[in-house]
Short mmCIF file of C-alpha atoms in Angstrom, two decimals:
data_model
loop_
_atom_site.label_atom_id
_atom_site.label_comp_id
_atom_site.label_asym_id
_atom_site.label_seq_id
_atom_site.Cartn_x
_atom_site.Cartn_y
_atom_site.Cartn_z
CA UNK X 1 -145.46 121.97 -62.80
CA UNK X 2 -147.37 123.03 -59.72
CA UNK X 3 -148.33 126.69 -59.66
CA UNK X 4 -148.71 129.37 -57.10
CA UNK X 5 -150.62 132.41 -58.45
CA UNK X 6 -149.58 135.83 -57.10
CA UNK X 7 -152.41 138.29 -57.29
CA UNK X 8 -151.71 142.00 -57.48
CA UNK X 9 -154.32 144.81 -57.86
CA UNK X 10 -153.04 148.06 -59.40
CA UNK X 11 -154.39 151.38 -60.87
CA UNK X 12 -153.14 154.01 -63.20
CA UNK X 13 -151.01 156.20 -60.98
CA UNK X 14 -150.40 153.47 -58.42
CA UNK X 15 -147.84 151.50 -60.42
CA UNK X 16 -144.58 153.48 -59.66
CA UNK X 17 -143.19 150.43 -57.82
CA UNK X 18 -144.72 147.65 -59.95
CA UNK X 19 -141.37 146.82 -61.59
CA UNK X 20 -139.79 146.33 -58.22
CA UNK X 21 -142.59 143.97 -57.22
CA UNK X 22 -141.73 141.90 -60.44
CA UNK X 23 -137.99 141.92 -59.63
CA UNK X 24 -138.79 140.45 -56.22
CA UNK X 25 -140.71 137.70 -57.85
CA UNK X 26 -137.85 136.87 -60.12
CA UNK X 27 -135.59 136.35 -57.08
CA UNK X 28 -137.85 133.71 -55.49
CA UNK X 29 -136.48 130.18 -54.80
CA UNK X 30 -139.36 127.73 -55.12
CA UNK X 31 -139.55 124.07 -54.15
CA UNK X 32 -138.70 121.63 -56.87
CA UNK X 33 -141.61 121.15 -59.35
CA UNK X 34 -143.14 124.53 -58.63
CA UNK X 35 -143.42 127.74 -60.60
CA UNK X 36 -145.25 131.06 -60.16
CA UNK X 37 -147.87 132.99 -62.12
CA UNK X 38 -148.32 136.72 -61.63
CA UNK X 39 -151.90 137.83 -62.07
CA UNK X 40 -151.98 141.64 -62.27
CA UNK X 41 -155.40 143.14 -62.36
CA UNK X 42 -155.84 146.88 -63.16
CA UNK X 43 -158.66 148.61 -61.29
CA UNK X 44 -159.54 150.47 -64.51
CA UNK X 45 -159.16 150.10 -68.25
CA UNK X 46 -156.30 152.34 -69.20
CA UNK X 47 -153.67 149.70 -69.69
CA UNK X 48 -151.03 152.17 -68.41
CA UNK X 49 -149.71 149.98 -65.54
CA UNK X 50 -149.37 147.01 -67.89
CA UNK X 51 -146.97 149.07 -70.12
CA UNK X 52 -144.26 148.93 -67.51
CA UNK X 53 -144.38 145.14 -67.20
CA UNK X 54 -141.83 142.97 -69.10
CA UNK X 55 -142.70 140.35 -71.74
CA UNK X 56 -142.83 137.37 -69.43
CA UNK X 57 -145.21 134.41 -70.10
CA UNK X 58 -145.72 134.02 -66.32
CA UNK X 59 -147.56 137.42 -66.18
CA UNK X 60 -151.30 137.66 -66.81
CA UNK X 61 -152.45 141.25 -67.04
CA UNK X 62 -156.10 142.23 -67.05
CA UNK X 63 -158.24 145.35 -66.93
CA UNK X 64 -161.79 146.10 -65.82
CA UNK X 65 -164.19 148.78 -64.65
CA UNK X 66 -163.01 150.61 -61.56
CA UNK X 67 -164.39 149.34 -58.30
CA UNK X 68 -161.54 149.34 -55.87
CA UNK X 69 -158.84 146.93 -54.78
CA UNK X 70 -161.16 144.26 -53.50
CA UNK X 71 -162.96 143.95 -56.81
CA UNK X 72 -159.75 143.98 -58.71
CA UNK X 73 -158.32 141.19 -56.52
CA UNK X 74 -161.43 139.05 -56.87
CA UNK X 75 -161.74 139.59 -60.67
CA UNK X 76 -158.12 138.39 -61.00
CA UNK X 77 -159.33 134.98 -59.74
CA UNK X 78 -160.81 134.45 -63.18
CA UNK X 79 -157.29 134.02 -64.53
CA UNK X 80 -155.69 132.15 -61.67
CA UNK X 81 -154.23 128.76 -62.72
CA UNK X 82 -152.51 127.79 -59.52
CA UNK X 83 -153.77 125.61 -56.65
CA UNK X 84 -152.41 128.15 -54.28
CA UNK X 85 -152.86 131.95 -54.26
CA UNK X 86 -150.49 134.48 -52.77
CA UNK X 87 -151.28 138.16 -52.21
CA UNK X 88 -148.87 140.89 -53.21
CA UNK X 89 -149.59 144.62 -53.37
CA UNK X 90 -148.25 146.69 -56.31
CA UNK X 91 -145.99 148.78 -54.08
CA UNK X 92 -144.65 145.99 -51.98
CA UNK X 93 -142.06 143.27 -52.49
CA UNK X 94 -141.45 139.61 -51.60
CA UNK X 95 -138.33 138.78 -49.55
CA UNK X 96 -136.34 135.83 -50.98
CA UNK X 97 -137.94 132.63 -49.93
CA UNK X 98 -141.38 134.12 -49.23
CA UNK X 99 -143.19 131.99 -51.84
CA UNK X 100 -141.27 128.84 -50.91
CA UNK X 101 -142.21 129.27 -47.21
CA UNK X 102 -145.89 129.71 -48.06
CA UNK X 103 -145.91 126.60 -50.22
CA UNK X 104 -144.13 124.53 -47.64
CA UNK X 105 -146.52 125.60 -44.92
CA UNK X 106 -149.52 124.40 -46.81
CA UNK X 107 -148.00 121.24 -48.26
CA UNK X 108 -146.23 120.07 -45.09
CA UNK X 109 -149.43 120.75 -43.01
CA UNK X 110 -152.28 119.60 -45.29
CA UNK X 111 -154.93 120.30 -42.71
CA UNK X 112 -154.16 124.04 -42.89
CA UNK X 113 -156.08 126.15 -45.36
CA UNK X 114 -154.01 129.31 -45.30
CA UNK X 115 -150.86 130.94 -44.00
CA UNK X 116 -149.61 134.39 -43.06
CA UNK X 117 -146.17 135.63 -42.00
CA UNK X 118 -144.38 138.47 -40.36
CA UNK X 119 -143.50 141.52 -42.46
CA UNK X 120 -140.83 144.13 -42.73
CA UNK X 121 -141.70 147.80 -43.13
CA UNK X 122 -139.62 149.58 -45.74
CA UNK X 123 -139.27 153.13 -44.42
CA UNK X 124 -138.68 156.20 -46.72
CA UNK X 125 -135.04 156.27 -45.71
CA UNK X 126 -134.45 152.76 -47.05
CA UNK X 127 -134.22 151.05 -43.64
CA UNK X 128 -136.23 147.98 -42.66
CA UNK X 129 -138.30 147.67 -39.43
CA UNK X 130 -139.87 144.47 -38.16
CA UNK X 131 -143.07 143.97 -36.30
CA UNK X 132 -143.23 143.51 -32.53
CA UNK X 133 -146.79 142.04 -32.27
CA UNK X 134 -146.50 138.93 -34.40
CA UNK X 135 -148.26 135.80 -32.95
CA UNK X 136 -146.13 132.69 -32.24
CA UNK X 137 -145.00 130.70 -35.25
CA UNK X 138 -147.10 127.53 -36.12
CA UNK X 139 -150.74 126.80 -35.91
CA UNK X 140 -152.69 129.98 -35.14
CA UNK X 141 -155.09 129.88 -32.21
CA UNK X 142 -158.72 129.70 -33.26
CA UNK X 143 -160.35 133.14 -33.09
CA UNK X 144 -157.08 135.00 -32.71
CA UNK X 145 -157.63 137.24 -35.76
CA UNK X 146 -161.27 138.01 -35.04
CA UNK X 147 -160.44 138.89 -31.46
CA UNK X 148 -157.58 141.20 -32.52
CA UNK X 149 -159.80 142.81 -35.21
CA UNK X 150 -162.39 143.69 -32.62
CA UNK X 151 -159.74 144.96 -30.26
CA UNK X 152 -158.59 147.36 -33.00
CA UNK X 153 -155.04 145.96 -33.34
CA UNK X 154 -154.92 143.28 -36.09
CA UNK X 155 -152.37 140.61 -35.30
CA UNK X 156 -150.89 140.07 -38.79
CA UNK X 157 -150.41 141.69 -42.22
CA UNK X 158 -153.30 140.61 -44.45
CA UNK X 159 -151.24 140.98 -47.64
CA UNK X 160 -148.85 138.18 -46.46
CA UNK X 161 -151.54 135.60 -47.21
CA UNK X 162 -150.96 132.29 -49.00
CA UNK X 163 -154.17 130.31 -49.38
CA UNK X 164 -155.61 127.26 -51.16
CA UNK X 165 -157.36 128.44 -54.27
CA UNK X 166 -160.48 126.36 -53.65
CA UNK X 167 -160.84 127.79 -50.12
CA UNK X 168 -160.51 131.33 -51.47
CA UNK X 169 -163.27 130.65 -53.90
CA UNK X 170 -165.42 129.08 -51.20
CA UNK X 171 -165.46 132.29 -49.20
CA UNK X 172 -166.10 134.44 -52.22
CA UNK X 173 -162.72 135.95 -52.67
CA UNK X 174 -161.89 139.36 -51.21
CA UNK X 175 -164.99 140.99 -49.61
CA UNK X 176 -166.51 143.85 -51.54
CA UNK X 177 -165.55 146.55 -49.17
CA UNK X 178 -163.74 149.93 -49.89
CA UNK X 179 -160.82 149.28 -47.53
CA UNK X 180 -159.09 146.59 -45.46
CA UNK X 181 -160.43 143.81 -47.64
CA UNK X 182 -157.25 141.79 -46.89
CA UNK X 183 -157.99 141.94 -43.18
CA UNK X 184 -161.66 141.05 -43.73
CA UNK X 185 -160.73 138.08 -45.85
CA UNK X 186 -158.43 136.69 -43.14
CA UNK X 187 -161.17 136.93 -40.51
CA UNK X 188 -163.46 134.92 -42.74
CA UNK X 189 -160.88 132.35 -43.55
CA UNK X 190 -160.13 131.85 -39.85
CA UNK X 191 -163.82 131.02 -39.33
CA UNK X 192 -163.71 127.98 -41.70
CA UNK X 193 -160.18 126.66 -41.80
CA UNK X 194 -157.06 126.49 -39.61
CA UNK X 195 -154.24 129.00 -40.28
CA UNK X 196 -150.47 128.91 -39.96
CA UNK X 197 -148.05 131.62 -38.90
CA UNK X 198 -144.64 131.73 -40.60
CA UNK X 199 -142.04 133.46 -38.46
CA UNK X 200 -139.77 134.57 -41.25
CA UNK X 201 -140.75 137.76 -43.11
CA UNK X 202 -143.06 137.21 -46.16
CA UNK X 203 -143.47 140.79 -47.23
CA UNK X 204 -141.59 144.05 -47.57
CA UNK X 205 -144.27 146.59 -46.88
CA UNK X 206 -143.38 149.99 -48.42
CA UNK X 207 -144.34 152.98 -46.26
CA UNK X 208 -144.93 156.01 -48.47
CA UNK X 209 -147.25 158.98 -48.66
CA UNK X 210 -149.15 157.60 -51.59
CA UNK X 211 -150.22 154.37 -50.11
CA UNK X 212 -153.90 153.76 -49.42
CA UNK X 213 -153.43 153.37 -45.66
CA UNK X 214 -151.81 156.83 -45.53
CA UNK X 215 -154.99 158.52 -46.77
CA UNK X 216 -157.53 160.04 -44.38
CA UNK X 217 -160.41 158.27 -46.15
CA UNK X 218 -159.05 154.92 -45.13
CA UNK X 219 -159.64 155.71 -41.49
CA UNK X 220 -163.06 157.41 -41.79
CA UNK X 221 -165.18 156.35 -38.89
CA UNK X 222 -168.56 155.85 -40.59
CA UNK X 223 -167.11 153.65 -43.36
CA UNK X 224 -165.09 151.52 -40.94
CA UNK X 225 -168.03 151.13 -38.61
CA UNK X 226 -170.09 149.86 -41.54
CA UNK X 227 -167.23 147.45 -42.53
CA UNK X 228 -167.18 146.06 -38.98
CA UNK X 229 -170.93 145.56 -38.95
CA UNK X 230 -170.92 143.68 -42.20
CA UNK X 231 -167.91 141.64 -41.50
CA UNK X 232 -168.90 140.57 -37.93
CA UNK X 233 -172.42 139.65 -39.10
CA UNK X 234 -170.99 137.49 -41.79
CA UNK X 235 -168.53 135.92 -39.32
CA UNK X 236 -171.35 135.17 -36.94
CA UNK X 237 -173.37 133.44 -39.72
CA UNK X 238 -170.29 131.35 -40.77
CA UNK X 239 -169.79 130.20 -37.13
CA UNK X 240 -173.47 129.31 -36.67
CA UNK X 241 -173.61 127.23 -39.77
CA UNK X 242 -170.62 125.23 -38.66
CA UNK X 243 -169.20 124.76 -42.14
CA UNK X 244 -165.54 123.89 -42.30
CA UNK X 245 -163.22 123.65 -45.28
CA UNK X 246 -161.91 120.16 -45.92
CA UNK X 247 -158.72 119.65 -48.04
CA UNK X 248 -159.38 117.23 -50.85
CA UNK X 249 -155.94 116.99 -52.53
CA UNK X 250 -152.40 118.22 -52.15
CA UNK X 251 -151.72 121.48 -53.94
CA UNK X 252 -151.01 120.95 -57.67
CA UNK X 253 -151.33 122.77 -60.91
CA UNK X 254 -154.96 123.44 -61.83
CA UNK X 255 -156.10 121.85 -65.11
#
């Protein structure tokens, strides 16, 4: 079986919706010959979030020293068995068909290294709201994400990412930054590989008071200025070196 590995960081106290994330995984319809693996990495060593997970052999749960979501995501790569990786936050859900559409985008377009999609906001009253700023479906224009990042209005949701595992390793996983590591990763991926936009929603993004992006620290100017400086410097180096990701095989289960 070919495998797509879904990576989810979580922490003790941030696992209230983890069971709903799992339920959304169980409702996925994958292409024939594919299965999923759920790699849940606790940012901490309590084991508490893992206690709410069912006994499912497709789940791999790990713990580690606290270092933030970026470190948890990247440490989860040690247990990834799939040739594709999909992001999923602990408080979000996957619409039916999300995994299938990501797999199809990367298998039907082998020159493409990664894919993103539109997203639906799940509001506190239970209603869903779509985005109005999504780029056109299909091959993403080179530099689109870097330009939108510098303009202060990022064009896509970073947590809708599906990516070739080898490409994710090549760029070092999620950058070691305290916030917006999903956005930073996409900007780096764009610098070395073509990306694909999927028009259909690939994420149900839960809006609630406890989410990271609702905290004042997430928008602290000094920290975000430092992130921009580091990210844009790294982006400039990647562009100057001219290195580009080259697909070697079609996605398949990793041995």
